[in-house]
Tab-separated table of C-alpha atoms in Angstrom:
chain	number	residue	atom	x	y	z
V	243	UNK	CA	-23.972	60.791	166.116
V	244	UNK	CA	-21.415	58.351	167.384
V	245	UNK	CA	-20.850	57.781	171.093
V	246	UNK	CA	-17.124	57.609	170.433
V	247	UNK	CA	-15.539	60.929	171.466
V	248	UNK	CA	-13.378	61.648	168.417
V	249	UNK	CA	-15.977	60.978	165.665
V	250	UNK	CA	-18.677	62.651	167.745
V	251	UNK	CA	-16.565	65.770	168.271
V	252	UNK	CA	-15.632	65.896	164.592
V	253	UNK	CA	-19.269	65.522	163.490
V	254	UNK	CA	-20.463	68.200	165.930
V	255	UNK	CA	-17.777	70.626	164.805
V	256	UNK	CA	-18.446	70.025	161.100
V	257	UNK	CA	-22.176	70.605	161.561
V	258	UNK	CA	-21.629	73.663	163.738
V	259	UNK	CA	-23.274	72.182	166.833
V	260	UNK	CA	-20.138	72.576	168.956
V	261	UNK	CA	-16.569	73.739	168.670
V	262	UNK	CA	-15.316	71.378	171.375
V	263	UNK	CA	-16.625	68.330	173.220
V	264	UNK	CA	-15.175	67.166	176.525
V	265	UNK	CA	-15.890	63.940	178.370
V	266	UNK	CA	-14.362	64.531	181.766
V	267	UNK	CA	-15.981	61.806	183.845
V	268	UNK	CA	-16.539	58.098	183.257
V	269	UNK	CA	-20.036	56.592	183.295
V	270	UNK	CA	-21.562	56.147	186.759
V	271	UNK	CA	-20.106	53.170	188.681
V	272	UNK	CA	-17.355	52.616	186.088
V	273	UNK	CA	-14.072	51.584	187.706
V	274	UNK	CA	-10.732	52.510	186.158
V	275	UNK	CA	-8.981	49.681	184.316
V	276	UNK	CA	-5.855	48.498	186.115
V	277	UNK	CA	-2.882	48.446	183.757
V	278	UNK	CA	0.241	46.326	184.037
V	279	UNK	CA	3.333	46.414	181.833
V	280	UNK	CA	5.759	43.499	182.005
V	281	UNK	CA	7.710	40.973	180.011
V	282	UNK	CA	5.634	37.990	178.874
V	283	UNK	CA	5.251	35.449	181.671
V	284	UNK	CA	3.196	32.223	181.486
V	285	UNK	CA	2.537	32.317	185.243
V	286	UNK	CA	1.034	35.819	185.107
V	287	UNK	CA	-1.032	34.875	182.039
V	288	UNK	CA	-2.372	31.797	183.801
V	289	UNK	CA	-3.217	33.698	186.990
V	290	UNK	CA	-4.883	36.557	185.115
V	291	UNK	CA	-7.062	34.396	182.901
V	292	UNK	CA	-8.034	31.980	185.689
V	293	UNK	CA	-8.876	34.890	188.017
V	294	UNK	CA	-11.163	36.312	185.351
V	295	UNK	CA	-12.713	32.920	184.636
V	296	UNK	CA	-13.312	32.282	188.355
V	297	UNK	CA	-15.169	35.569	188.731
V	298	UNK	CA	-17.423	34.630	185.811
V	299	UNK	CA	-15.688	36.718	183.160
V	300	UNK	CA	-14.064	36.304	179.788
V	301	UNK	CA	-10.583	37.277	178.581
V	302	UNK	CA	-9.109	38.668	175.395
V	303	UNK	CA	-5.601	37.691	174.333
V	304	UNK	CA	-4.399	39.951	171.511
V	305	UNK	CA	-1.346	39.539	169.287
V	306	UNK	CA	-0.027	41.903	166.615
V	307	UNK	CA	0.219	39.480	163.669
V	308	UNK	CA	-1.532	36.373	162.371
V	309	UNK	CA	1.675	34.352	162.653
V	310	UNK	CA	1.690	35.179	166.387
V	311	UNK	CA	-1.692	33.429	166.658
V	312	UNK	CA	-0.050	30.243	165.439
V	313	UNK	CA	2.607	30.620	168.152
V	314	UNK	CA	0.210	31.409	171.006
V	315	UNK	CA	-2.732	29.068	170.313
V	316	UNK	CA	-0.929	25.866	171.369
V	317	UNK	CA	0.650	27.606	174.395
V	318	UNK	CA	-2.717	28.835	175.642
V	319	UNK	CA	-4.398	25.490	175.040
V	320	UNK	CA	-1.622	23.809	177.032
V	321	UNK	CA	-1.952	26.349	179.887
V	322	UNK	CA	-5.765	26.065	179.934
V	323	UNK	CA	-6.835	22.560	178.912
V	324	UNK	CA	-10.247	23.029	180.563
V	325	UNK	CA	-11.090	26.414	179.012
V	326	UNK	CA	-12.632	26.976	175.604
V	327	UNK	CA	-10.231	29.058	173.492
V	328	UNK	CA	-11.010	30.280	169.977
V	329	UNK	CA	-8.930	32.190	167.441
V	330	UNK	CA	-10.142	35.103	165.292
V	331	UNK	CA	-8.404	37.281	162.731
V	332	UNK	CA	-9.320	39.607	159.908
V	333	UNK	CA	-8.488	37.094	157.161
V	334	UNK	CA	-11.274	34.770	158.268
V	335	UNK	CA	-14.673	34.914	156.521
V	336	UNK	CA	-16.986	37.499	158.120
V	337	UNK	CA	-19.621	34.907	159.065
V	338	UNK	CA	-16.994	32.812	160.882
V	339	UNK	CA	-15.746	35.857	162.840
V	340	UNK	CA	-19.338	36.774	163.680
V	341	UNK	CA	-20.040	33.256	164.993
V	342	UNK	CA	-16.897	33.293	167.153
V	343	UNK	CA	-17.732	36.731	168.607
V	344	UNK	CA	-21.348	35.657	169.230
V	345	UNK	CA	-20.168	32.477	170.968
V	346	UNK	CA	-17.774	34.584	173.074
V	347	UNK	CA	-20.607	36.918	174.085
V	348	UNK	CA	-22.902	33.948	174.823
V	349	UNK	CA	-20.313	32.353	177.118
V	350	UNK	CA	-19.434	29.401	174.885
V	351	UNK	CA	-15.843	30.689	174.637
V	352	UNK	CA	-13.714	31.628	177.660
V	353	UNK	CA	-10.689	33.169	175.940
V	354	UNK	CA	-10.673	34.935	172.584
V	355	UNK	CA	-7.225	34.840	170.985
V	356	UNK	CA	-7.191	37.414	168.205
V	357	UNK	CA	-5.408	40.065	166.252
V	358	UNK	CA	-6.472	43.700	166.599
V	359	UNK	CA	-9.841	43.059	164.944
V	360	UNK	CA	-11.389	43.495	168.402
V	361	UNK	CA	-9.907	46.967	168.978
V	362	UNK	CA	-13.125	48.892	168.377
V	363	UNK	CA	-16.829	48.304	168.326
V	364	UNK	CA	-17.031	45.520	170.901
V	365	UNK	CA	-18.900	46.124	174.136
V	366	UNK	CA	-18.895	42.857	176.073
V	367	UNK	CA	-19.753	43.523	179.717
V	368	UNK	CA	-18.291	40.291	181.114
V	369	UNK	CA	-14.981	40.492	179.188
V	370	UNK	CA	-12.868	42.231	181.786
V	371	UNK	CA	-9.296	41.081	181.228
V	372	UNK	CA	-7.097	41.649	178.213
V	373	UNK	CA	-3.567	40.473	177.603
V	374	UNK	CA	-1.732	42.242	174.805
V	375	UNK	CA	1.233	40.146	173.677
V	376	UNK	CA	4.208	41.913	172.071
V	377	UNK	CA	2.731	45.203	173.248
V	378	UNK	CA	5.841	47.018	172.043
V	379	UNK	CA	4.698	46.336	168.452
V	380	UNK	CA	1.451	48.290	168.817
V	381	UNK	CA	0.896	52.013	168.452
V	382	UNK	CA	-0.375	54.152	171.307
V	383	UNK	CA	-3.846	54.548	169.768
V	384	UNK	CA	-4.144	50.775	169.267
V	385	UNK	CA	-3.138	50.059	172.865
V	386	UNK	CA	-5.655	52.622	174.102
V	387	UNK	CA	-8.430	51.123	171.957
V	388	UNK	CA	-7.564	47.580	173.025
V	389	UNK	CA	-7.603	48.538	176.681
V	390	UNK	CA	-11.027	50.059	176.072
V	391	UNK	CA	-12.474	46.608	175.378
V	392	UNK	CA	-12.413	45.738	179.097
V	393	UNK	CA	-13.895	47.292	182.205
V	394	UNK	CA	-17.045	48.395	180.379
V	395	UNK	CA	-19.404	47.466	183.206
V	396	UNK	CA	-19.379	47.803	186.993
V	397	UNK	CA	-16.622	45.185	187.318
V	398	UNK	CA	-12.956	46.172	187.418
V	399	UNK	CA	-11.098	45.589	184.168
V	400	UNK	CA	-7.475	44.496	183.885
V	401	UNK	CA	-5.082	45.155	181.005
V	402	UNK	CA	-1.731	43.373	180.784
V	403	UNK	CA	0.672	44.850	178.242
V	404	UNK	CA	3.318	42.169	177.809
V	405	UNK	CA	6.527	42.642	175.889
V	406	UNK	CA	8.230	39.818	174.038
V	407	UNK	CA	11.664	40.648	175.400
V	408	UNK	CA	13.246	42.432	178.333
V	409	UNK	CA	15.060	45.077	176.272
V	410	UNK	CA	12.765	47.207	174.109
V	411	UNK	CA	13.290	50.464	172.260
V	412	UNK	CA	13.057	53.708	174.235
V	413	UNK	CA	9.977	54.947	172.352
V	414	UNK	CA	8.178	51.628	172.993
V	415	UNK	CA	9.131	51.817	176.657
V	416	UNK	CA	7.793	55.376	176.867
V	417	UNK	CA	4.401	54.552	175.313
V	418	UNK	CA	3.989	51.532	177.590
V	419	UNK	CA	4.801	53.655	180.654
V	420	UNK	CA	2.117	56.115	179.543
V	421	UNK	CA	-0.402	53.278	179.145
V	422	UNK	CA	0.460	51.900	182.576
V	423	UNK	CA	-0.221	55.250	184.219
V	424	UNK	CA	-3.252	56.275	182.151
V	425	UNK	CA	-6.699	55.750	183.622
């Protein structure tokens, strides 16, 4: 059975083991991820990533589309000339993605700039900050899954949901407010 609540619950209900499965408490010593919603700001990005780096951690920087990678890669490399930044997306060959993820886990990469390919299945204990750029473009489930990539150990995780503009649609504003208050 999967450790993920939805597939596990579905499997248990289909096999007749349980009708309902509740996970009401986090693992022992797990701290709630701190969530921040704001318009994109280079200063906040720099502070967040350097704070994570200085405490020995790694950071994710997630964008909604591949063309956004092309926009952000030079900006991040300019902001962090001394950090190792790599780009990953789902159109890359599987062995190349695997090498990048392995290097990230092994500490050879400080910041992983990617699309949503990281939204599930990754459990990297020292990756405790995530910046989601153009957060208004993501669905609620995607934002929840992305936030779940950080704070998976005994160290506090931080999630920054950054919008690309000050004025966003009401439904986008509502989902981001929910994410900010959800722990």
